[in-house]
Tab-separated table of C-alpha atoms in Angstrom:
chain	number	residue	atom	x	y	z
A	1	MET	CA	269.375	307.862	67.990
A	2	ALA	CA	267.134	305.099	69.319
A	3	GLN	CA	266.081	307.251	72.256
A	4	HIS	CA	265.165	310.046	69.840
A	5	MET	CA	262.901	307.648	67.930
A	6	PHE	CA	261.321	306.400	71.165
A	7	ASP	CA	260.498	309.957	72.162
A	8	ARG	CA	259.084	310.751	68.736
A	9	LEU	CA	256.955	307.602	68.668
A	10	LYS	CA	255.503	308.387	72.087
A	11	THR	CA	254.381	311.852	70.998
A	12	ALA	CA	253.553	311.329	67.307
A	13	ARG	CA	249.857	311.261	66.503
A	14	ASP	CA	249.848	311.181	62.717
A	15	ALA	CA	250.161	307.886	60.873
A	16	ALA	CA	252.999	309.044	58.611
A	17	SER	CA	255.265	309.858	61.566
A	18	ARG	CA	254.455	306.640	63.375
A	19	THR	CA	255.041	304.481	60.305
A	20	GLY	CA	258.285	306.250	59.438
A	21	HIS	CA	259.694	306.020	62.943
A	22	SER	CA	258.611	302.375	63.214
A	23	LEU	CA	260.487	301.525	60.048
A	24	ALA	CA	263.500	303.549	61.188
A	25	LEU	CA	263.532	301.631	64.462
A	26	GLY	CA	263.478	298.301	62.620
A	27	CYS	CA	266.235	299.471	60.268
A	28	LEU	CA	268.357	300.657	63.178
A	29	HIS	CA	268.139	297.241	64.844
A	30	ARG	CA	268.917	295.486	61.574
A	31	TYR	CA	271.893	297.748	60.869
A	32	VAL	CA	273.431	297.530	64.339
A	33	GLY	CA	272.536	293.872	64.868
A	34	GLY	CA	271.188	292.002	67.859
A	35	MET	CA	274.177	292.424	70.133
A	36	GLY	CA	274.489	296.153	69.528
A	37	THR	CA	270.880	296.987	70.325
A	38	GLY	CA	270.370	294.801	73.378
A	39	GLN	CA	269.777	297.682	75.767
A	40	HIS	CA	267.020	299.106	73.505
A	41	LEU	CA	265.394	295.821	72.538
A	42	ASN	CA	262.737	295.762	75.265
A	43	THR	CA	261.630	299.343	74.637
A	44	SER	CA	261.605	298.874	70.865
A	45	VAL	CA	259.541	295.704	70.994
A	46	SER	CA	257.110	297.175	73.542
A	47	ILE	CA	256.483	300.259	71.418
A	48	LEU	CA	256.127	298.271	68.194
A	49	LEU	CA	253.740	295.767	69.786
A	50	ALA	CA	251.575	298.674	70.940
A	51	LEU	CA	251.625	300.215	67.461
A	52	ALA	CA	250.785	296.842	65.891
A	53	GLN	CA	247.537	296.894	67.856
A	54	ASP	CA	246.462	300.342	66.614
A	55	THR	CA	243.200	299.363	64.929
A	56	ASN	CA	242.554	302.945	63.812
A	57	ALA	CA	245.490	302.905	61.398
A	58	PRO	CA	246.151	299.649	59.507
A	59	ILE	CA	249.141	301.269	57.785
A	60	VAL	CA	250.734	301.810	61.206
A	61	GLN	CA	250.029	298.169	62.070
A	62	LEU	CA	251.666	297.051	58.841
A	63	TRP	CA	254.903	298.968	59.394
A	64	ALA	CA	255.072	298.101	63.078
A	65	LEU	CA	254.779	294.411	62.148
A	66	HIS	CA	257.415	294.868	59.453
A	67	ALA	CA	259.765	296.490	61.965
A	68	LEU	CA	259.125	293.652	64.431
A	69	SER	CA	260.021	291.171	61.685
A	70	MET	CA	263.256	293.028	61.017
A	71	ILE	CA	264.144	293.057	64.704
A	72	ALA	CA	263.319	289.355	65.092
A	73	ASP	CA	265.444	288.499	62.047
A	74	SER	CA	268.425	290.531	63.210
A	75	GLY	CA	268.078	289.799	66.928
A	76	GLY	CA	268.110	286.026	66.661
A	77	PRO	CA	268.313	284.406	70.095
A	78	MET	CA	268.097	287.786	71.836
A	79	PHE	CA	264.538	288.117	70.492
A	80	ARG	CA	263.525	284.717	71.903
A	81	THR	CA	261.877	286.171	75.038
A	82	TYR	CA	259.627	288.318	72.849
A	83	VAL	CA	258.337	285.484	70.657
A	84	GLU	CA	255.336	284.597	72.829
A	85	PRO	CA	254.017	288.159	73.284
A	86	THR	CA	254.552	288.900	69.588
A	87	LEU	CA	252.876	285.644	68.579
A	88	SER	CA	249.926	286.458	70.828
A	89	ILE	CA	249.469	289.839	69.129
A	90	VAL	CA	249.830	288.246	65.695
A	91	LEU	CA	247.106	285.703	66.478
A	92	LYS	CA	244.792	288.445	67.773
A	93	LEU	CA	245.369	290.433	64.607
A	94	LEU	CA	244.670	287.412	62.415
A	95	LEU	CA	241.386	286.819	64.207
A	96	HIS	CA	240.209	290.430	64.339
A	97	MET	CA	241.719	292.140	61.297
A	98	ALA	CA	239.330	292.660	58.400
A	99	PRO	CA	240.261	290.385	55.480
A	100	THR	CA	240.280	293.428	53.190
A	101	HIS	CA	243.571	294.567	54.740
A	102	ILE	CA	245.538	292.119	52.624
A	103	ASP	CA	248.853	293.925	53.069
A	104	VAL	CA	248.602	293.624	56.860
A	105	HIS	CA	247.800	289.909	56.569
A	106	GLN	CA	250.825	289.422	54.311
A	107	CYS	CA	253.033	291.243	56.791
A	108	ILE	CA	251.666	289.040	59.569
A	109	GLY	CA	252.917	286.068	57.544
A	110	LYS	CA	256.375	287.581	57.236
A	111	CYS	CA	256.402	288.271	60.966
A	112	LEU	CA	255.409	284.658	61.655
A	113	THR	CA	258.262	283.427	59.472
A	114	ALA	CA	260.711	285.590	61.435
A	115	LEU	CA	259.320	284.269	64.734
A	116	ILE	CA	259.602	280.662	63.546
A	117	THR	CA	263.226	281.282	62.587
A	118	THR	CA	263.910	282.833	65.989
A	119	VAL	CA	262.619	279.757	67.814
A	120	GLY	CA	264.345	277.479	65.306
A	121	PRO	CA	265.259	273.909	66.264
A	122	GLU	CA	263.584	274.302	69.667
A	123	LEU	CA	260.322	273.665	67.795
A	124	GLN	CA	261.194	269.948	67.787
A	125	GLY	CA	260.917	269.801	71.574
A	126	ASN	CA	258.094	268.363	73.620
A	127	SER	CA	257.933	270.745	76.570
A	128	LEU	CA	254.590	272.399	77.231
A	129	SER	CA	255.783	275.852	76.183
A	130	VAL	CA	257.273	274.560	72.919
A	131	CYS	CA	254.141	272.540	72.116
A	132	THR	CA	251.977	275.594	72.780
A	133	THR	CA	254.172	277.816	70.623
A	134	ARG	CA	254.281	275.264	67.809
A	135	SER	CA	250.493	274.846	67.953
A	136	SER	CA	250.050	278.619	67.823
A	137	PHE	CA	252.222	278.758	64.710
A	138	LEU	CA	250.197	275.982	63.072
A	139	ILE	CA	246.918	277.698	63.971
A	140	ALA	CA	248.153	280.993	62.533
A	141	CYS	CA	249.146	279.194	59.331
A	142	ALA	CA	245.731	277.537	59.097
A	143	ILE	CA	243.984	280.892	59.509
A	144	MET	CA	246.121	282.384	56.758
A	145	GLN	CA	245.502	279.413	54.464
A	146	ASP	CA	241.756	280.062	54.764
A	147	HIS	CA	242.162	283.688	53.684
A	148	GLY	CA	240.654	284.487	50.303
A	149	ASP	CA	243.734	286.185	48.884
A	150	PRO	CA	246.356	283.984	47.179
A	151	LEU	CA	249.233	286.184	48.392
A	152	VAL	CA	248.227	285.632	52.010
A	153	GLN	CA	247.874	281.908	51.301
A	154	ALA	CA	251.388	281.954	49.826
A	155	GLU	CA	252.691	283.515	53.058
A	156	ALA	CA	251.004	280.691	54.975
A	157	ILE	CA	252.809	278.144	52.818
A	158	SER	CA	256.093	279.964	53.404
A	159	CYS	CA	255.492	279.774	57.165
A	160	LEU	CA	254.684	276.074	56.929
A	161	GLN	CA	257.873	275.462	54.940
A	162	GLN	CA	259.853	277.234	57.650
A	163	LEU	CA	258.113	275.170	60.331
A	164	HIS	CA	258.819	272.019	58.337
A	165	MET	CA	262.513	272.875	58.259
A	166	PHE	CA	262.684	273.011	62.071
A	167	ALA	CA	259.965	270.516	63.079
A	168	PRO	CA	259.288	268.222	60.102
A	169	ARG	CA	257.294	265.606	61.986
A	170	HIS	CA	254.764	268.224	63.082
A	171	VAL	CA	253.958	269.623	59.624
A	172	ASN	CA	252.091	267.644	56.990
A	173	LEU	CA	253.199	269.157	53.699
A	174	SER	CA	251.249	266.622	51.644
A	175	ASN	CA	248.159	268.768	52.264
A	176	LEU	CA	249.811	271.600	50.359
A	177	VAL	CA	250.714	269.614	47.257
A	178	PRO	CA	247.798	268.308	45.171
């Protein structure tokens, strides 16, 4: 079934097919779980990361990001090796996506929350890679907090709460509460 979706996603040109197959891929991973989809994880993430960068179709970006969030949530530690490339794409999208695409910005926030959960308690560490990842999360949250839409700002707060749960000394929540 996964291979069928991969083939369809590689040949599909219309946005409806790409969004539908992206969502189906995310649902498949969520249904089967991280251990059951290990052999398809790399291909799934690679395809969804490519679709998330499709600037010609924001709706495709939205559903690809949603599917990535689903895979990150269900994959847990198996998704850990994909956190950095996914985070890199998310930061690029935050910096280049027009602020009028509010739904994509909200989905970016949900994807960030899933990535933060995947890294989990490792965020307390002091290694260079952990510090870089943690800083990237904080930067992404700051960008979302500066967005004009309150729903995107709420997603930023949700991400900061998740970060605070895993790395409390690195998040200053007093800035969020007046």
